Coordinates of C-alpha atoms and ligand atoms in Angstrom, one line a residue:
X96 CA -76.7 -13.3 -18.9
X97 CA -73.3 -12.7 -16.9
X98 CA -71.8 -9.9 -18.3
X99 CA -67.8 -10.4 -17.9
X100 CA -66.8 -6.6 -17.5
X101 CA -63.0 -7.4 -16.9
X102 CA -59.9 -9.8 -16.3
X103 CA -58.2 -11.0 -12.8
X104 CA -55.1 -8.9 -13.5
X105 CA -53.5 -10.8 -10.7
X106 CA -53.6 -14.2 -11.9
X107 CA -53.0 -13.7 -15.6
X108 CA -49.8 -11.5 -14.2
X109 CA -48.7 -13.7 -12.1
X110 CA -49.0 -16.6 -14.8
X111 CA -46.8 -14.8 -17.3
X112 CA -44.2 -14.3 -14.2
X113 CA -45.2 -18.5 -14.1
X114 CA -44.4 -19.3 -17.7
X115 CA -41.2 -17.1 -17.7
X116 CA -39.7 -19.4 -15.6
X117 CA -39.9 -22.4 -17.9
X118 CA -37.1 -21.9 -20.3
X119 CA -35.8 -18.9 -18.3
X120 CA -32.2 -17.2 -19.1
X121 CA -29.8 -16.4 -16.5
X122 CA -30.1 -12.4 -18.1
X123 CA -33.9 -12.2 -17.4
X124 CA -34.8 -13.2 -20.7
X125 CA -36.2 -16.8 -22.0
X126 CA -35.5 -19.4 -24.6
X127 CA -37.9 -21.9 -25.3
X128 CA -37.0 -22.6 -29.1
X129 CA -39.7 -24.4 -30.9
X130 CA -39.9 -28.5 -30.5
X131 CA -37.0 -28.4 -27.4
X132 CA -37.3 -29.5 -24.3
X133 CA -38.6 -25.8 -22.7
X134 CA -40.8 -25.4 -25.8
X135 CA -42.6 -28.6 -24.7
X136 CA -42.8 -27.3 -21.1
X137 CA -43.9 -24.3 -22.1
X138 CA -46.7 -26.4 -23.9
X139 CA -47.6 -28.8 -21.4
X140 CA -48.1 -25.7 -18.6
X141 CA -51.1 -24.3 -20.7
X142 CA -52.5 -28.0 -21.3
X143 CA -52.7 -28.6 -17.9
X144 CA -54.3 -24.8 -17.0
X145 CA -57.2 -25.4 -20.1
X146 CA -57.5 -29.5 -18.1
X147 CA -57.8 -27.5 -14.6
X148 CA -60.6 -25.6 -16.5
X149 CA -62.0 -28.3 -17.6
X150 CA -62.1 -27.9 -21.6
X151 CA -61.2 -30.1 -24.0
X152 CA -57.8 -30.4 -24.8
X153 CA -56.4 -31.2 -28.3
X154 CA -53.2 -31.5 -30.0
X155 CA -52.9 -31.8 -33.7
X156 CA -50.0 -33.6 -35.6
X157 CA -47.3 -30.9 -35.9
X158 CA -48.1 -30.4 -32.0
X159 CA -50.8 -27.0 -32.2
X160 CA -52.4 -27.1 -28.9
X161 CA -56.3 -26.3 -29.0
X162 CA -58.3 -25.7 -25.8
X163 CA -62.2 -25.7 -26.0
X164 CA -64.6 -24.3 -23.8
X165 CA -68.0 -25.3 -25.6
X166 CA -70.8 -22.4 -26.2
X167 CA -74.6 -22.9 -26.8
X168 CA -73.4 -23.2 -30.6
X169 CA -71.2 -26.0 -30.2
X170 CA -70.1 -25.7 -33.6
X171 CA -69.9 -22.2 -34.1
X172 CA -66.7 -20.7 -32.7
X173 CA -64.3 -17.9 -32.1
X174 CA -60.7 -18.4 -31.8
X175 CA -58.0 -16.9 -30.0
X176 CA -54.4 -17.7 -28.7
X177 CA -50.9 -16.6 -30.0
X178 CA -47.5 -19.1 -29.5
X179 CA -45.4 -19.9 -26.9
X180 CA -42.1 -20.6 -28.3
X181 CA -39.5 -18.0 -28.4
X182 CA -36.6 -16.8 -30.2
X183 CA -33.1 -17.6 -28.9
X184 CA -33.1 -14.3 -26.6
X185 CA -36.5 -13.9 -26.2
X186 CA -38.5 -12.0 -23.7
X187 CA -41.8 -13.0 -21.7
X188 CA -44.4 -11.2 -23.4
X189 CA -43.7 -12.4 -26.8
X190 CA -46.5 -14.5 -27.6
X191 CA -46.8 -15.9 -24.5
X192 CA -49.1 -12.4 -23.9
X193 CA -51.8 -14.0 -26.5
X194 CA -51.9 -17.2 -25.2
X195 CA -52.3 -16.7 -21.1
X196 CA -54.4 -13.5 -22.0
X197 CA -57.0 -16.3 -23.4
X198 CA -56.4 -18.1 -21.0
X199 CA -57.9 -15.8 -18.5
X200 CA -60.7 -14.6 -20.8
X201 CA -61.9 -18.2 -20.7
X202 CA -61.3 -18.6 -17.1
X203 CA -63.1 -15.3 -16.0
X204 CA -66.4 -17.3 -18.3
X205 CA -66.0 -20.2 -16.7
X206 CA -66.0 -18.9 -13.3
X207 CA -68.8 -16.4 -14.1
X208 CA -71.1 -19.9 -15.4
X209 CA -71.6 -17.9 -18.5
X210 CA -72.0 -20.0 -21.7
X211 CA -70.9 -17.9 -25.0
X212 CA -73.3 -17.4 -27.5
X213 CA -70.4 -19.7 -29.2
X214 CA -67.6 -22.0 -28.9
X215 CA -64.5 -20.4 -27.6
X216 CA -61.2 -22.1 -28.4
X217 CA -58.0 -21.1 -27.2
X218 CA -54.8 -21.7 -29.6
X219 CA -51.7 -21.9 -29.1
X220 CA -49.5 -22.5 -32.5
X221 CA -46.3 -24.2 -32.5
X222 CA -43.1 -22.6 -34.2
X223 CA -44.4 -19.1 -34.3
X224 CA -41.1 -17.7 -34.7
X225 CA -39.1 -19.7 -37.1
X226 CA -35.8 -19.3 -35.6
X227 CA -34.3 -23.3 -35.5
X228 CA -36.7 -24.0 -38.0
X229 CA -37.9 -22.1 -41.1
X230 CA -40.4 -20.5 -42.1
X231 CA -41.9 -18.7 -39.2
X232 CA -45.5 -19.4 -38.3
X233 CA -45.1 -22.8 -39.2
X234 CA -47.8 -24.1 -36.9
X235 CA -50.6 -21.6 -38.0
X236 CA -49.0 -21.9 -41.9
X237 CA -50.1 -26.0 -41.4
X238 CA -53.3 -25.1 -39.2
X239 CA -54.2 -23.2 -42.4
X240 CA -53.5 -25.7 -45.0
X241 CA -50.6 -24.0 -46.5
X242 CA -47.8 -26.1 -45.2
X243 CA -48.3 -30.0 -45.2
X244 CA -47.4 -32.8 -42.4
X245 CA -44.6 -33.8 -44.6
X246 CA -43.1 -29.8 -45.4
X247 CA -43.0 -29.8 -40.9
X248 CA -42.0 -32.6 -40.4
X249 CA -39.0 -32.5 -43.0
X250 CA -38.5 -29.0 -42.1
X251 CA -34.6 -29.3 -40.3
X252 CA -32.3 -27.1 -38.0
X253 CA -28.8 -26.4 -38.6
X254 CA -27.4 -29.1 -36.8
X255 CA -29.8 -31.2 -39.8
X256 CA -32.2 -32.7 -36.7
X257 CA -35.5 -32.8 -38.5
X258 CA -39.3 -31.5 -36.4
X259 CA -40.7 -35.0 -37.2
X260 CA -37.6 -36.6 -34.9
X261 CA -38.1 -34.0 -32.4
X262 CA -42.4 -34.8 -31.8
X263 CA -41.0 -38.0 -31.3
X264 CA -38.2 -37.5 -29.4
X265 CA -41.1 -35.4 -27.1
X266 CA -44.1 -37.2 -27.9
X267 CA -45.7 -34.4 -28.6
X268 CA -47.9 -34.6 -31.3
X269 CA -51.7 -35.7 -31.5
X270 CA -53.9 -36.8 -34.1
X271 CA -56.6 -33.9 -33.4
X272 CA -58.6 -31.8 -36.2
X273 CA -60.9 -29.0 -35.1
X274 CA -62.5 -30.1 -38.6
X275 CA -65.5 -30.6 -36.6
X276 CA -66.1 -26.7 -35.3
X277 CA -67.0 -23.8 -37.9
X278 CA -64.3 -21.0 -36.7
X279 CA -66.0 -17.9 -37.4
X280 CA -63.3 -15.3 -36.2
X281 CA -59.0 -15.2 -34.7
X282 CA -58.1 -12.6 -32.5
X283 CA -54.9 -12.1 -31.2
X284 CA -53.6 -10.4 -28.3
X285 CA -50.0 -9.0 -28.8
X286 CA -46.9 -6.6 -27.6
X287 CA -47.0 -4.4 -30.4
X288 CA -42.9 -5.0 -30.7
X289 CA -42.3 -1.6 -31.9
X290 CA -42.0 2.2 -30.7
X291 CA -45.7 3.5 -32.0
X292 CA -48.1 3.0 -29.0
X293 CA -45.3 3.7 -26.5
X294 CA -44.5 7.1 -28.6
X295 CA -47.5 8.2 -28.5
X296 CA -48.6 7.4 -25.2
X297 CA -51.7 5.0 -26.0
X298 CA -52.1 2.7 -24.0
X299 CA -54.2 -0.1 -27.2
X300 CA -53.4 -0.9 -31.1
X301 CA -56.2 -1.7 -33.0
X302 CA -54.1 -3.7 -35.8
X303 CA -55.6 -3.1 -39.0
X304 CA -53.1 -5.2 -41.3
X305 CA -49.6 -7.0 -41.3
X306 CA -46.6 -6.0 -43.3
X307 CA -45.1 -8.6 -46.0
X308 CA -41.8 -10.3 -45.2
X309 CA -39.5 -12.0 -46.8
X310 CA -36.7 -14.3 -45.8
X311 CA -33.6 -15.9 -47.6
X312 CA -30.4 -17.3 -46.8
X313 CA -27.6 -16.4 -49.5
X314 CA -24.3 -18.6 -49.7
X315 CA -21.0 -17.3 -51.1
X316 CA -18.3 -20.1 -52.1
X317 CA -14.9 -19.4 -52.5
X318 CA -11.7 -21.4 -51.8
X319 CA -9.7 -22.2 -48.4
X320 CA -6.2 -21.0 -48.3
X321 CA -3.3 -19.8 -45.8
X322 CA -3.7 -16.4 -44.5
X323 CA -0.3 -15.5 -44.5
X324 CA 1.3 -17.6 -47.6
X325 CA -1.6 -16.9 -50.3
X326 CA -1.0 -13.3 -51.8
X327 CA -3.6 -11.1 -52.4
X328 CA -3.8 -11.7 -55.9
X329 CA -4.6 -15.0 -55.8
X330 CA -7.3 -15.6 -53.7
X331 CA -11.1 -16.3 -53.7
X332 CA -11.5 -14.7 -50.5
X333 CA -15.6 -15.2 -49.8
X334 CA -15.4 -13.1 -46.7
X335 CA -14.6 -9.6 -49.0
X336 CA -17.2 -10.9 -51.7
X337 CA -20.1 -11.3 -49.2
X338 CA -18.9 -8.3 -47.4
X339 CA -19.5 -6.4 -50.5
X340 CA -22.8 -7.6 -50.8
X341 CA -24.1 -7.3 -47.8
X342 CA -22.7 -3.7 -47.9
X343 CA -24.6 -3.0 -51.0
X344 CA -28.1 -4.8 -49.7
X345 CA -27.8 -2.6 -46.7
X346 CA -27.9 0.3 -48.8
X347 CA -31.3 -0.3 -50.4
X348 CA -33.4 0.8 -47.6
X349 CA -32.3 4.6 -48.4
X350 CA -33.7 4.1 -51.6
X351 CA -36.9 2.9 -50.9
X352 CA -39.8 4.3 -48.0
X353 CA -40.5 1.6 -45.6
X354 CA -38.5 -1.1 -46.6
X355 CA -37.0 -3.0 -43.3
X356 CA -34.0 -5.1 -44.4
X357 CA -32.3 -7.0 -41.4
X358 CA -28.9 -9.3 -42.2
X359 CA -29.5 -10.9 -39.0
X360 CA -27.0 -13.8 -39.0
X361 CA -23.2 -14.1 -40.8
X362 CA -21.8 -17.3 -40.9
X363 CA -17.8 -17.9 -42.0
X364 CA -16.7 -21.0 -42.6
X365 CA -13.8 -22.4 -41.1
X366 CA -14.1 -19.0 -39.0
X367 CA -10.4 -19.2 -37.9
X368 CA -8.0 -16.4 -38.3
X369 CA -5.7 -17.8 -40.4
X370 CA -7.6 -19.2 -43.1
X371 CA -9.0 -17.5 -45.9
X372 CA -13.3 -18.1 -45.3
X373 CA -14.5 -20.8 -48.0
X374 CA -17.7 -20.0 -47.4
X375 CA -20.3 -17.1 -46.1
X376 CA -23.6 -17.5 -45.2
X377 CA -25.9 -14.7 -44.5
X378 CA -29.7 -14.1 -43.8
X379 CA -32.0 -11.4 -45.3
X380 CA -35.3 -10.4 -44.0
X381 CA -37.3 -8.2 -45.9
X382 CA -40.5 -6.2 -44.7
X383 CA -42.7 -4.2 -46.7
X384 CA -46.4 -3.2 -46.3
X385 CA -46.4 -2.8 -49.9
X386 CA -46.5 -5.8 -52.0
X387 CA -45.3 -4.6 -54.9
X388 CA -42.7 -3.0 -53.2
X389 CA -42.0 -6.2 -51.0
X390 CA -41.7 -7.6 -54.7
X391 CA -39.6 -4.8 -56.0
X392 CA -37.1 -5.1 -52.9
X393 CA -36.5 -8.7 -53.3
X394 CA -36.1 -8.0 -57.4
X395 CA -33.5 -5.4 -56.1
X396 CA -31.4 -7.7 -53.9
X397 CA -31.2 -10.5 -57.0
X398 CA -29.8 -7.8 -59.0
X399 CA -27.0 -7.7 -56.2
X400 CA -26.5 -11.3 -55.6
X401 CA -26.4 -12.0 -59.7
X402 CA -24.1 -9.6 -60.4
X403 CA -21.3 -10.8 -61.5
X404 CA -18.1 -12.0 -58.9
X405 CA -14.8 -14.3 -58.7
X406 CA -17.2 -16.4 -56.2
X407 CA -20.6 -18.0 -56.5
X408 CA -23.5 -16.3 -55.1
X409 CA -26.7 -18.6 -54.4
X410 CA -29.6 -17.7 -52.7
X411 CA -32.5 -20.0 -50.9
X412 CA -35.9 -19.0 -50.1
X413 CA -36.9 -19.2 -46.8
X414 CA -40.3 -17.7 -46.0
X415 CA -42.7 -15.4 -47.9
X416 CA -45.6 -14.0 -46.4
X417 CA -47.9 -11.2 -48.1
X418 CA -48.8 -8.3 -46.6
X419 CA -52.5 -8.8 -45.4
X420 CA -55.1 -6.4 -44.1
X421 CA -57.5 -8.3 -41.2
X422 CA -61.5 -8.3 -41.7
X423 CA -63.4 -5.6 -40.6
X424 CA -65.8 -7.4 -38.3
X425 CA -62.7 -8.1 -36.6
X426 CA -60.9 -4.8 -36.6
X427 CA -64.6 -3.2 -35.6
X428 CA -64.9 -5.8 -32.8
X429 CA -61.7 -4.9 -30.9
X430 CA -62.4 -0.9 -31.4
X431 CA -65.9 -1.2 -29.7
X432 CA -63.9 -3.2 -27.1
X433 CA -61.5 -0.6 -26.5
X434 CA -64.2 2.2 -26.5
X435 CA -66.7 0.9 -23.9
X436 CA -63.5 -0.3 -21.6
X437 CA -62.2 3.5 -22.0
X438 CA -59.2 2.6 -23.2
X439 CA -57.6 4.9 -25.8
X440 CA -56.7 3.6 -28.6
X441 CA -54.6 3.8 -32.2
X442 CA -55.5 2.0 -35.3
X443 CA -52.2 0.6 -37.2
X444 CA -50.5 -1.9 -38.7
X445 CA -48.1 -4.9 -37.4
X446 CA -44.4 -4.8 -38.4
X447 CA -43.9 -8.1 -37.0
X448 CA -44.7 -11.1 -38.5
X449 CA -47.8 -13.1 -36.8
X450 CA -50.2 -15.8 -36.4
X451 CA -53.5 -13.6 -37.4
X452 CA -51.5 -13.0 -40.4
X453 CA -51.6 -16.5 -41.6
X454 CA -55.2 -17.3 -39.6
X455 CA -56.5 -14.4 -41.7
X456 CA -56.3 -16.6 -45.0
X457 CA -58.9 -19.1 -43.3
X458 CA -60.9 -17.1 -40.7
X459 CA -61.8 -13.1 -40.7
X460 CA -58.9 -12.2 -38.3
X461 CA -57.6 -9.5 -35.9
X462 CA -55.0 -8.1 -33.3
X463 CA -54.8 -5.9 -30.3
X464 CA -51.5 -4.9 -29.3
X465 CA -50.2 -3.2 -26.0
X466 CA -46.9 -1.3 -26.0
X467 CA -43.6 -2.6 -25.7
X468 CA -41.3 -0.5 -23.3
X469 CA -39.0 1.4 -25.0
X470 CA -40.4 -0.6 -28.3
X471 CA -38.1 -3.3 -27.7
X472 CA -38.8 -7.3 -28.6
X473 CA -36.7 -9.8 -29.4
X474 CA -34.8 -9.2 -26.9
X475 CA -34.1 -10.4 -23.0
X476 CA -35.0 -6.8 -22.1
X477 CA -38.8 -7.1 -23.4
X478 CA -41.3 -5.5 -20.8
X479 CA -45.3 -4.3 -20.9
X480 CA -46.6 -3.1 -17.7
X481 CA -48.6 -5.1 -15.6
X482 CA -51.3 -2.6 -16.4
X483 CA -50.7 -2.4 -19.9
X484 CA -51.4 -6.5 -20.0
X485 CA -54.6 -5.8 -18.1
X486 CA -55.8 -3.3 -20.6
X487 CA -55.2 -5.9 -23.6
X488 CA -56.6 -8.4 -21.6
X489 CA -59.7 -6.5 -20.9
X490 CA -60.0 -5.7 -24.8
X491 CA -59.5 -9.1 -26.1
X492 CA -62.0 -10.2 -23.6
X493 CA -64.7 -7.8 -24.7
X494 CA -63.6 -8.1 -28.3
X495 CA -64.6 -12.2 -27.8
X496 CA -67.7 -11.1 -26.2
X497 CA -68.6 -9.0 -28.9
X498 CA -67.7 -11.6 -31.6
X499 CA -69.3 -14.7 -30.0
X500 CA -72.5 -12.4 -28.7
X501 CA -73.1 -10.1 -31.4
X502 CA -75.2 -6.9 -29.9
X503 CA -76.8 -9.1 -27.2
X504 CA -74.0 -7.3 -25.1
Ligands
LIG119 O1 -40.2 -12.4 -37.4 C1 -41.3 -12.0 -36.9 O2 -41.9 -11.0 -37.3 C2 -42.1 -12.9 -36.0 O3 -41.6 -12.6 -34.7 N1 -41.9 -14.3 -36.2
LIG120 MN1 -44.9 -13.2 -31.6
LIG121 MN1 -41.5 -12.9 -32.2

């Protein structure tokens, strides 16, 4: 039997530089926001790659894209893959890391002839990032059976354009299941999105577990008036009452170890100078890797919001995600990887939100991240080193073997 000792750093380098482009800012960084015209791009350049290969191709009904190359156990299978879409400002690693990375573990197989013990499928899950439309990990949330067709498809953006009009506005769903294969593990390839492996100068993350998060979207109502005939006394002013929220939410993380609270967006309406705001919007994300503490933080910021004001306060969910620790098989998998490529490597856990996350509540699940320079994601700035990528690669390809071939290695 072939064994596959590495990657062709080259071409999987050279395809992230590829899928950059598609969706590319003029500042270096990319936008391909889930269900638009990039996204679908962005989609249809890794169909085509996995049809150049030669697997099957499949698309399911919110638009995941699956990509098989069949094993001696045809049933049997191990999964990997990430997302493609990207938040607003994105960078190119963000995802699109997992999914090329597979990419190129399946190619280096199929060029080698070898034929894993099983199935391999490459994923690539749509609306990872929930940032047009909520929750995040929509795609892997549905793949999983905890969102239905109808919760996607209804799902809408702020201009009120709903995913179902968009698949058709793209044609880009399918009617495909993998209901016929037995998925016995999900591994993910990743930046790590954070300052830990860069800090510390190693050059793998073993991820052990994902943090909790939790999203809202909190909605202050006041009333219009003049800015310079209204006096002070008599307004309902819902800029100063949601600034004195926010002020006070922003306080809680001193009082509690690990909590990571993010008011991300701030919306005034009308937003003009001289009109008293009628109405503030404002996000919270909450991260925890404590769920009672997750719990605890989101008890905290209802205290705020209910307290009473001259304004109403409301407050809708957005997405909820427990913290969740990946199976050991999986963890152990990706270690042994590391090890016999001589990579160093950390075990830790995710602060970012991801697919394995969700995957882990229907297959034994696990991550490898690489570092992010200067721990920055989400951002057009987002860079891994061309040998950093290689390294991951390299691990998720041995973890794979080691999953799909057991100790035949
Ligand atoms: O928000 C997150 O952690 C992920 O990038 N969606
Ligand atoms: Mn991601
Ligand atoms: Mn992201």
């Amino acid at each position: 039997m072939n064994k596959i000792s590495s990657i062709n750093a080259q071409r999987l380098n050279r395809r992230l530089e590829e899928l950059a482009r598609i969706g590319a800012r003029s500042d270096g960084g990319v936008c391909r926001l889930a269900f638009s015209d990039a996204d679908l791009k962005g989609r249809n350049y890794v169909a085509s790659a996995l049809g150049d290969l030669g697997l099957e191709v499949r698309i399911d009904a919110v638009g995941n894209l699956f990509g098989i190359l069949k094993g001696q156990s045809v049933r049997k299978a191990i999964m990997c893959g990430s997302h493609t879409d990207t938040v607003a400002t994105g960078g190119r690693y963000d995802g699109a890391l997992g999914v090329l990375a597979a990419l190129e573990c399946i190619e280096r197989m199929v060029e080698e002839g070898f034929s894993p013990a099983q199935s391999i499928v490459l994923a690539s899950f749509v609306n990872e990032e929930g940032v047009r439309f909520m929750p995040d990990m929509m795609g892997s949330l549905y793949h999983s059976g905890s969102l239905t067709l109808e919760d996607v498809l209804g799902a809408t953006d702020k201009d009120g354009v709903s995913i179902g009009s968009e698949l058709n506005r793209l044609s880009y769903s399918g009617q495909d299941t993998l209901n016929d294969l037995d998925i016995t593990a999900f591994v993910e390839l990743h930046i790590e999105q954070g300052p830990v492996l860069e800090d510390a100068h190693i050059p793998i993350g073993v991820v052990s577990g994902v943090q909790g998060l939790s999203w809202q979207e909190v909605t202050v109502s006041g009333k219009s008036n003049h800015a310079g005939t209204t006096p002070m006394d008599r307004r309902l002013d819902a800029g100063v009452v949601a600034n004195q929220l926010i002020h006070e939410i922003h306080a809680l993380p001193l009082a509690m170890d690990g909590l990571r609270l993010t008011i991300g967006s701030v919306t005034y309406h009308p937003s003009l100078i001289n009109v008293i705001p009628n109405k503030v919007t404002f996000t919270i994300d909450l991260r925890h890797p404590n769920p009672t503490q997750l719990e605890q933080a989101e008890r905290l910021v209802q205290g705020i919001l209910q307290a009473p004001q001259p304004c109403t306060v409301t407050s809708k969910p957005l997405a909820r995600v427990d913290p969740c620790s990946f199976a050991p098989n999986v963890v152990e998998a990706a270690q042994k990887a590391a090890k016999s490529a001589g990579y160093p490597f950390t075990t830790m856990i995710s602060g970012a939100g991801h697919d394995a996350q969700i995957l882990q509540s229907c297959y034994p699940s696990g991550m490898i991240f690489i570092p992010s320079k200067g721990g920055v994601s989400h951002d057009v700035s987002e860079y891994s080193s061309p040998d950093d990528i290689a390294a991951g690669a390299n691990v998720l390809l041995g973890a794979l073997l080691e999953l799909s071939e057991g100790s035949h290695l």
